[in-house]
JSON list of C-alpha atoms in Angstrom, two decimals:
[
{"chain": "A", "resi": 673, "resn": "UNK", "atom": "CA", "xyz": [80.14, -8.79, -227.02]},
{"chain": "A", "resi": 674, "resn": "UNK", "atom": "CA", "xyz": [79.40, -12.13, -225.68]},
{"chain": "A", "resi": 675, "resn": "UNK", "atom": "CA", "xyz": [78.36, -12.79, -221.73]},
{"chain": "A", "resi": 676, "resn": "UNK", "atom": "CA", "xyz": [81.79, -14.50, -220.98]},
{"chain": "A", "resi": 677, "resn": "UNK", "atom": "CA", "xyz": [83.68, -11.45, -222.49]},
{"chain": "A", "resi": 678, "resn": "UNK", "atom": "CA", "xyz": [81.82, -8.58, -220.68]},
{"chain": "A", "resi": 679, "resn": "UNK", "atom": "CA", "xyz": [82.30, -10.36, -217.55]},
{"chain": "A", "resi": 680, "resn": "UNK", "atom": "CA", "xyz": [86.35, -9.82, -218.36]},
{"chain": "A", "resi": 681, "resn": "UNK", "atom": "CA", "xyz": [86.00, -6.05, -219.15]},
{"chain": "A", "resi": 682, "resn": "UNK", "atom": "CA", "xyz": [83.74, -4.87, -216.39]},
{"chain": "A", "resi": 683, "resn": "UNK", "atom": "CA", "xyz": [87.00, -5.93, -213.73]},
{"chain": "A", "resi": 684, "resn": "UNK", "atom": "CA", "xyz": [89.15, -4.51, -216.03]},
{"chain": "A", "resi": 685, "resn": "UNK", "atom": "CA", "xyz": [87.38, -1.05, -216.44]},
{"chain": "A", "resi": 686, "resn": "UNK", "atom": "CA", "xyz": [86.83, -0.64, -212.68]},
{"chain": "A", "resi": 687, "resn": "UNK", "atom": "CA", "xyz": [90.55, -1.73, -211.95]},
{"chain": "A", "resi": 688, "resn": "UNK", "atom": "CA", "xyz": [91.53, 1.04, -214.39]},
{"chain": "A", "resi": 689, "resn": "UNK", "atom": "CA", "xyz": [89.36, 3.24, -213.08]},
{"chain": "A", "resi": 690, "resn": "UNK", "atom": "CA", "xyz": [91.14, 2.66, -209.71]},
{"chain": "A", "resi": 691, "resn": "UNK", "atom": "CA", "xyz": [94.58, 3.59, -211.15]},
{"chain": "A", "resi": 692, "resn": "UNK", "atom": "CA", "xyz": [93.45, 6.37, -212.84]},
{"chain": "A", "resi": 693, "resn": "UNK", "atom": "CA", "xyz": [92.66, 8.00, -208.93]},
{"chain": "A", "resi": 694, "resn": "UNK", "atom": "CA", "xyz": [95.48, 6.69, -207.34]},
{"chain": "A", "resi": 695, "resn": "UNK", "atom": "CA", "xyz": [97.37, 8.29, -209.86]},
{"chain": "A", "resi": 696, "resn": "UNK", "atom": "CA", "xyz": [96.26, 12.09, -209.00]},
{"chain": "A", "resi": 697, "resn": "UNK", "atom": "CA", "xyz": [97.80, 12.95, -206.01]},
{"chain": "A", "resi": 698, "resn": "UNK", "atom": "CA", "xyz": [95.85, 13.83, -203.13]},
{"chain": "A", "resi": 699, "resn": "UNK", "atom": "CA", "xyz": [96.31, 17.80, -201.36]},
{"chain": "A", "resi": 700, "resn": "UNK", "atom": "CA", "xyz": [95.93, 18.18, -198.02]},
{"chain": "A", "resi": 701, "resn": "UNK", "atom": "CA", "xyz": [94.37, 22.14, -198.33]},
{"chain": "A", "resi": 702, "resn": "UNK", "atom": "CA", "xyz": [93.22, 24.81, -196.02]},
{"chain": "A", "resi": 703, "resn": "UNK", "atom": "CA", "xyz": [93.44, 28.15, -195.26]},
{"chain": "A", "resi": 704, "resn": "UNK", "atom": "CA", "xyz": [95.36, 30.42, -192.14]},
{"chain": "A", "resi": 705, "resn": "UNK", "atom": "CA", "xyz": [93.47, 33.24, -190.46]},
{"chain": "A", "resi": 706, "resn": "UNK", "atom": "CA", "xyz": [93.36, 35.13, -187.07]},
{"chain": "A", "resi": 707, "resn": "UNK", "atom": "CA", "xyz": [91.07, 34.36, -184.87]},
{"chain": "A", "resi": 708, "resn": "UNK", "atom": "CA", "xyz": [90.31, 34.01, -180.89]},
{"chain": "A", "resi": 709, "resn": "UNK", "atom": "CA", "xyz": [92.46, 31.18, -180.48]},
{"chain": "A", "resi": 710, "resn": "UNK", "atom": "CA", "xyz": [94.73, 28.75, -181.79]},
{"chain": "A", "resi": 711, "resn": "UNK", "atom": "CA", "xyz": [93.05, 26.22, -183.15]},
{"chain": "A", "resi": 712, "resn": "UNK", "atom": "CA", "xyz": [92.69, 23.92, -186.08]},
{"chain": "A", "resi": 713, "resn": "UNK", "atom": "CA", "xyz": [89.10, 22.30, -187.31]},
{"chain": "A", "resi": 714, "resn": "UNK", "atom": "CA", "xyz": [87.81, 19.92, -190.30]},
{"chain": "A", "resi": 715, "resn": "UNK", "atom": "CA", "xyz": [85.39, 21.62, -192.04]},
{"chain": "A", "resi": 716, "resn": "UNK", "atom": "CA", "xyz": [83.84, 21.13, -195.61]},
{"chain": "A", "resi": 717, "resn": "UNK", "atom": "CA", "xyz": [85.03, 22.58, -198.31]},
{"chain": "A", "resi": 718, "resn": "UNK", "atom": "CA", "xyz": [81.79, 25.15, -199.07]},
{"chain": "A", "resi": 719, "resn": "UNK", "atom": "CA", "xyz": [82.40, 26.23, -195.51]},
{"chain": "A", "resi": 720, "resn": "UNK", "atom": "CA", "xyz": [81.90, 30.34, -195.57]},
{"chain": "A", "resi": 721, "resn": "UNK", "atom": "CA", "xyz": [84.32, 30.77, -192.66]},
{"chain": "A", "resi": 722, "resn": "UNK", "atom": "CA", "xyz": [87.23, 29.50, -195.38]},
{"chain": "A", "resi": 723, "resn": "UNK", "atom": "CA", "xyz": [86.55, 33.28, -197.39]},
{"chain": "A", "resi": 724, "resn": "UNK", "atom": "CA", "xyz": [86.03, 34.72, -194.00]},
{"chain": "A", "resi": 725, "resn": "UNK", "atom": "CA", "xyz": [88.50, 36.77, -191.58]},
{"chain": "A", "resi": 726, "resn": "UNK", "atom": "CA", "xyz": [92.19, 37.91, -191.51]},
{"chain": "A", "resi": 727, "resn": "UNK", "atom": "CA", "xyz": [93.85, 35.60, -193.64]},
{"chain": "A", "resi": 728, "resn": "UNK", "atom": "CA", "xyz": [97.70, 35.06, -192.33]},
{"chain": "A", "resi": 729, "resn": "UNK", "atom": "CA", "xyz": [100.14, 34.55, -195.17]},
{"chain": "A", "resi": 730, "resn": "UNK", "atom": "CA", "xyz": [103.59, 32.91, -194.53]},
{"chain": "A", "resi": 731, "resn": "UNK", "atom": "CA", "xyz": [102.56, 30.56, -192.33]},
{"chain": "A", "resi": 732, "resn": "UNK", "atom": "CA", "xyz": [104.06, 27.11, -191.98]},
{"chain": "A", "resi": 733, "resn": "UNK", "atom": "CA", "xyz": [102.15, 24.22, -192.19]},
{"chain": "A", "resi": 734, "resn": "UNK", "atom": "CA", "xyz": [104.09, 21.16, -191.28]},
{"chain": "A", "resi": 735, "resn": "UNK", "atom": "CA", "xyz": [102.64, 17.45, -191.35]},
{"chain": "A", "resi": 736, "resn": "UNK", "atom": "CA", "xyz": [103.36, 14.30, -190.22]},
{"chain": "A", "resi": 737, "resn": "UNK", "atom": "CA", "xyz": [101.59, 11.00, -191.08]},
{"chain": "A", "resi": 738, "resn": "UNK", "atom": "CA", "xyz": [101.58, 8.65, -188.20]},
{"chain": "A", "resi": 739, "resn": "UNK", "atom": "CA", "xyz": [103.04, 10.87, -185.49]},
{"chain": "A", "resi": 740, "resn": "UNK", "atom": "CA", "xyz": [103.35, 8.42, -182.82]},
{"chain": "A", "resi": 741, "resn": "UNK", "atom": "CA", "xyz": [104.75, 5.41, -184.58]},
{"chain": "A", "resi": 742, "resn": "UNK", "atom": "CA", "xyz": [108.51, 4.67, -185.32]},
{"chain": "A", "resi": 743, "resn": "UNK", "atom": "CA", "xyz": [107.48, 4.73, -188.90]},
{"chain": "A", "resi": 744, "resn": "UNK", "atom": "CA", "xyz": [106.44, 7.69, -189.05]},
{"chain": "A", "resi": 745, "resn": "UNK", "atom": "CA", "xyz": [106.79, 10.38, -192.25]},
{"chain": "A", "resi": 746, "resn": "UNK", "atom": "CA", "xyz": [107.19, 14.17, -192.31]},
{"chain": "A", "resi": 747, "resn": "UNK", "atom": "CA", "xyz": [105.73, 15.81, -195.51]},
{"chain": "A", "resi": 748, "resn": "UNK", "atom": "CA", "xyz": [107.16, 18.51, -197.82]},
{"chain": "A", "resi": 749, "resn": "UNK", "atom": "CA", "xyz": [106.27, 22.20, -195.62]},
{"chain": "A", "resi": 750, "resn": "UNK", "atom": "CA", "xyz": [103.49, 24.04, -197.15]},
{"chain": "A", "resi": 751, "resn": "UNK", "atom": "CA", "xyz": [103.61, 27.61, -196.53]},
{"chain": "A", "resi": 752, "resn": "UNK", "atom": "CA", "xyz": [100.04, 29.65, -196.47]},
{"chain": "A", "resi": 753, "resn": "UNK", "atom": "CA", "xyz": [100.21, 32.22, -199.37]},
{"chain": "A", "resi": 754, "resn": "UNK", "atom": "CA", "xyz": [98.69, 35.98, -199.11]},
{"chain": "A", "resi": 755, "resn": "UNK", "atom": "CA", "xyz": [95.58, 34.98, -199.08]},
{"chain": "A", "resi": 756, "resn": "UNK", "atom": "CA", "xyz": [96.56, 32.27, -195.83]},
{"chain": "A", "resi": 757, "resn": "UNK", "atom": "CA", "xyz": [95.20, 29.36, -198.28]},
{"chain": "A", "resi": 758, "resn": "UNK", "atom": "CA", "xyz": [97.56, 26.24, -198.46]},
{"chain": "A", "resi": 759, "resn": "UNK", "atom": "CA", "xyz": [98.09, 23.15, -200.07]},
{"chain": "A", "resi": 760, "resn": "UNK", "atom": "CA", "xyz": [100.41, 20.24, -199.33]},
{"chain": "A", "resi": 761, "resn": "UNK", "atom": "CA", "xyz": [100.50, 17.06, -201.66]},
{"chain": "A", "resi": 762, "resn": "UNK", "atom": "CA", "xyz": [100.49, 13.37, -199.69]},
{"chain": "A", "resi": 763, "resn": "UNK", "atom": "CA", "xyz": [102.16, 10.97, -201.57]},
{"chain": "A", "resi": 764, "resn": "UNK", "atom": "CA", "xyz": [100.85, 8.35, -199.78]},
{"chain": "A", "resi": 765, "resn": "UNK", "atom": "CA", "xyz": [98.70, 5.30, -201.17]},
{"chain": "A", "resi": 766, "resn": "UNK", "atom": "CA", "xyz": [95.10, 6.01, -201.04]},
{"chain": "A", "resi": 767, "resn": "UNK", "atom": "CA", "xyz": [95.24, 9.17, -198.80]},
{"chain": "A", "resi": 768, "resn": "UNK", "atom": "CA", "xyz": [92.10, 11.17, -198.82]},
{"chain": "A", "resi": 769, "resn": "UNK", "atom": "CA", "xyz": [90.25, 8.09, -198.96]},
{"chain": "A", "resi": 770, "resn": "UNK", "atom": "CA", "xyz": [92.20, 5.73, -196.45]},
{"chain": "A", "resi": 771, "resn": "UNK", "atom": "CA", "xyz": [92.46, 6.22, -192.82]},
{"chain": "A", "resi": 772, "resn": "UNK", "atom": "CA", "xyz": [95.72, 8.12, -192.35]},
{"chain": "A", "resi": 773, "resn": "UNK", "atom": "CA", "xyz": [96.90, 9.64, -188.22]},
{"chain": "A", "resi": 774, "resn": "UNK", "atom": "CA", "xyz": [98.28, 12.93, -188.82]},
{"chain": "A", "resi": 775, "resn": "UNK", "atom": "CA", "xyz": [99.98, 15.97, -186.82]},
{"chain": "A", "resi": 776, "resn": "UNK", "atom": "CA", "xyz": [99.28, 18.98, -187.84]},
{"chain": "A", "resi": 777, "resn": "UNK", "atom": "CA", "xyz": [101.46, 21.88, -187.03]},
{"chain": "A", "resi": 778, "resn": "UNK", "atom": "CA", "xyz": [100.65, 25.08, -188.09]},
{"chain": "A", "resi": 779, "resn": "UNK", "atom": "CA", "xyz": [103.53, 28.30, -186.69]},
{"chain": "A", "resi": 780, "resn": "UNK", "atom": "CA", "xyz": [103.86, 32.26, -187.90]},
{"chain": "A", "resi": 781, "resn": "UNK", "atom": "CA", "xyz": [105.57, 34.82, -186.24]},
{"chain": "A", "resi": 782, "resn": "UNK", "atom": "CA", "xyz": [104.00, 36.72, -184.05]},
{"chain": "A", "resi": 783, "resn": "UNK", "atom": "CA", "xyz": [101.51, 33.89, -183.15]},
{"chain": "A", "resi": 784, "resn": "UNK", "atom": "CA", "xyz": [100.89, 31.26, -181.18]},
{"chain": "A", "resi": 785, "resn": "UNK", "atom": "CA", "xyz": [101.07, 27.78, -182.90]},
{"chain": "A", "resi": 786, "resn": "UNK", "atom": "CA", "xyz": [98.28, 25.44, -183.43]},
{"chain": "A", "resi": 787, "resn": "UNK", "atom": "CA", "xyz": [98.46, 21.88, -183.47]},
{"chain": "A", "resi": 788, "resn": "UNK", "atom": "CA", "xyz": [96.25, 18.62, -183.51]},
{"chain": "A", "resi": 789, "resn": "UNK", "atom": "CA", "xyz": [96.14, 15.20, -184.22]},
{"chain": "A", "resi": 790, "resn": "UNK", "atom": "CA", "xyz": [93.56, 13.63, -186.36]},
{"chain": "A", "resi": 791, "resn": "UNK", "atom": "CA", "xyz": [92.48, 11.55, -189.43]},
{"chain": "A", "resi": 792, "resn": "UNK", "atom": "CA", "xyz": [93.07, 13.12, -192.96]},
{"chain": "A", "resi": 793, "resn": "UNK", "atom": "CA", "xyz": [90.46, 14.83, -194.26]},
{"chain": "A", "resi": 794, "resn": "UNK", "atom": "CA", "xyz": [88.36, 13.08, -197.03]},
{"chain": "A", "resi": 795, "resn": "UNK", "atom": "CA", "xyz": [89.06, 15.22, -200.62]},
{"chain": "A", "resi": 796, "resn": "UNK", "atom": "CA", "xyz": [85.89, 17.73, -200.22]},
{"chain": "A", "resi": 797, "resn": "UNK", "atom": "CA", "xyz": [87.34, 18.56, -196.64]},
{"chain": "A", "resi": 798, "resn": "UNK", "atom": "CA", "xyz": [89.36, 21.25, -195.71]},
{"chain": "A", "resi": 799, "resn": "UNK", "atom": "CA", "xyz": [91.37, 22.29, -192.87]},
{"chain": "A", "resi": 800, "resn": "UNK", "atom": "CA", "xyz": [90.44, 26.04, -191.18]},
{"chain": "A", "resi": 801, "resn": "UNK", "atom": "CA", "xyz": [93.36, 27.03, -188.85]},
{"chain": "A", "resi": 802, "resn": "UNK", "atom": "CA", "xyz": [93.05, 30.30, -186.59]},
{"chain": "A", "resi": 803, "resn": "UNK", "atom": "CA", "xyz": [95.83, 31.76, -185.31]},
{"chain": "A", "resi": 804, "resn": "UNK", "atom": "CA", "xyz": [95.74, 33.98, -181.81]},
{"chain": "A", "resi": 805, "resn": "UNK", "atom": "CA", "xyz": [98.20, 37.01, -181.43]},
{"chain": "A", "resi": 806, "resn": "UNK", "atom": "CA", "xyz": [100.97, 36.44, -178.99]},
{"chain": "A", "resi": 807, "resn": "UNK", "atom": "CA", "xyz": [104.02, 34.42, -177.84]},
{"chain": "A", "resi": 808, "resn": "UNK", "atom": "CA", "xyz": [104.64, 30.92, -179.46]},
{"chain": "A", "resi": 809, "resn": "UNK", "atom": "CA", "xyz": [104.04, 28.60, -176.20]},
{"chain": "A", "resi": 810, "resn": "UNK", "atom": "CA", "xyz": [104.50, 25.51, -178.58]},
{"chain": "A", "resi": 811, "resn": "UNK", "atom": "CA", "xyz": [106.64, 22.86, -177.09]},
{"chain": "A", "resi": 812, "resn": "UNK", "atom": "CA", "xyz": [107.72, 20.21, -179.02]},
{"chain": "A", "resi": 813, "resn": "UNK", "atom": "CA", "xyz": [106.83, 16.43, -177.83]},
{"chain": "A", "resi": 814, "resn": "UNK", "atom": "CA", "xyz": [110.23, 14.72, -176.06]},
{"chain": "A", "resi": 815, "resn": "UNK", "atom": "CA", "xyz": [112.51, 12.69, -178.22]},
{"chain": "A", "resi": 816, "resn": "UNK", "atom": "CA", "xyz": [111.57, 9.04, -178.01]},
{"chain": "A", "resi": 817, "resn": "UNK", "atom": "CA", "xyz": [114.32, 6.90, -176.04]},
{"chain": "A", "resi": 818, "resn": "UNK", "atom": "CA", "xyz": [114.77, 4.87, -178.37]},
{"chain": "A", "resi": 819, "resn": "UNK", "atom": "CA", "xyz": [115.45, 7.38, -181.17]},
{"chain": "A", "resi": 820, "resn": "UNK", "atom": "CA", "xyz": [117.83, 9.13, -179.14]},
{"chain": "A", "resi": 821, "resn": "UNK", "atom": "CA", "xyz": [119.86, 6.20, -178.49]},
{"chain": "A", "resi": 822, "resn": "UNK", "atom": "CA", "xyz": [120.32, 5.38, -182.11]},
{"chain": "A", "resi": 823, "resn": "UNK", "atom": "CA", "xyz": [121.08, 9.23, -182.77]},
{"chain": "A", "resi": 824, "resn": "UNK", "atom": "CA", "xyz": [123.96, 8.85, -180.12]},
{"chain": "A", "resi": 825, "resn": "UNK", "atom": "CA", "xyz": [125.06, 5.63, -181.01]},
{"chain": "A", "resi": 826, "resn": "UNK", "atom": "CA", "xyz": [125.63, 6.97, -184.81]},
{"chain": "A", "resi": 827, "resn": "UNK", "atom": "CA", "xyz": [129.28, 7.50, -184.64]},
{"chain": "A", "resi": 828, "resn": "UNK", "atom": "CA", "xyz": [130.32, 4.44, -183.14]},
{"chain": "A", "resi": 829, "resn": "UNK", "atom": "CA", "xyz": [128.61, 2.59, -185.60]},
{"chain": "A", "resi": 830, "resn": "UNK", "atom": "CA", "xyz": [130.82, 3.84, -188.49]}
]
């Protein structure tokens, strides 16, 4: 292979390297137990407390990617299984490795909700979510203005 054409392939290797990742879509994983309060942390994925306490299956887990834009993007609901572990794919251009503002909300029966705002966590992160006993208290943000308006103004614009 000549100078000239190695200088081609290296670009082309690394730009198929790049499709290659964007093409496996990233999870957003973590894992639902009971603890003190209701909380949700970042944590790496070797993290002991992820194995530790009582996990909380059927909990929802429901995120949205840029919470307080217009633009913003609910994704598909995960739901934590027996062992409260979840996983919920984001379709979204270079999440995992991107910066991405996300809500999470996590709710079960019989618990109060957690939920926080934050970054998406890198691929070797994981999120742990504890869960206190009690009433729900979770009250959801108020509808923006201008949302509303365009919800009322719906029919009329048959």
């Amino acid at each position: 292979m000549t100078g000239k054409s190695h200088n081609v392939c290296k670009p082309m290797l690394m730009l198929a390297a790049l499709c290659l990742v964007g093409c496996h879509s990233y999870q957003l994983q973590g894992v639902v137990i009971e603890g003190p309060s209701s909380t949700v942390l970042v944590v790496d994925e070797t993290d002991p407390r992820l194995s530790e306490g009582d996990a909380l299956p059927m909990a929802s887990v429901d995120i949205v990617i840029d919470p307080d834009k217009l633009s913003r993007k609910s994704l598909p609901r995960g739901i934590s299984d027996v062992d409260g572990r979840f996983s919920v794919p984001v379709d979204e251009p270079g999440a995992g490795f991107l910066e991405y503002d996300i809500r999470v909300l996590i709710r079960r029966s019989g618990f109060n909700s957690a939920v926080q705002d934050l970054r998406i966590p890198g691929p070797n992160k994981r999120l742990l979510i504890t869960l206190v006993n009690g009433e729900d208290l979770y009250q959801p943000d108020p509808q923006d203005i201008v949302e509303e308006t365009l919800e009322m103004s719906e029919p009329y614009l048959r």
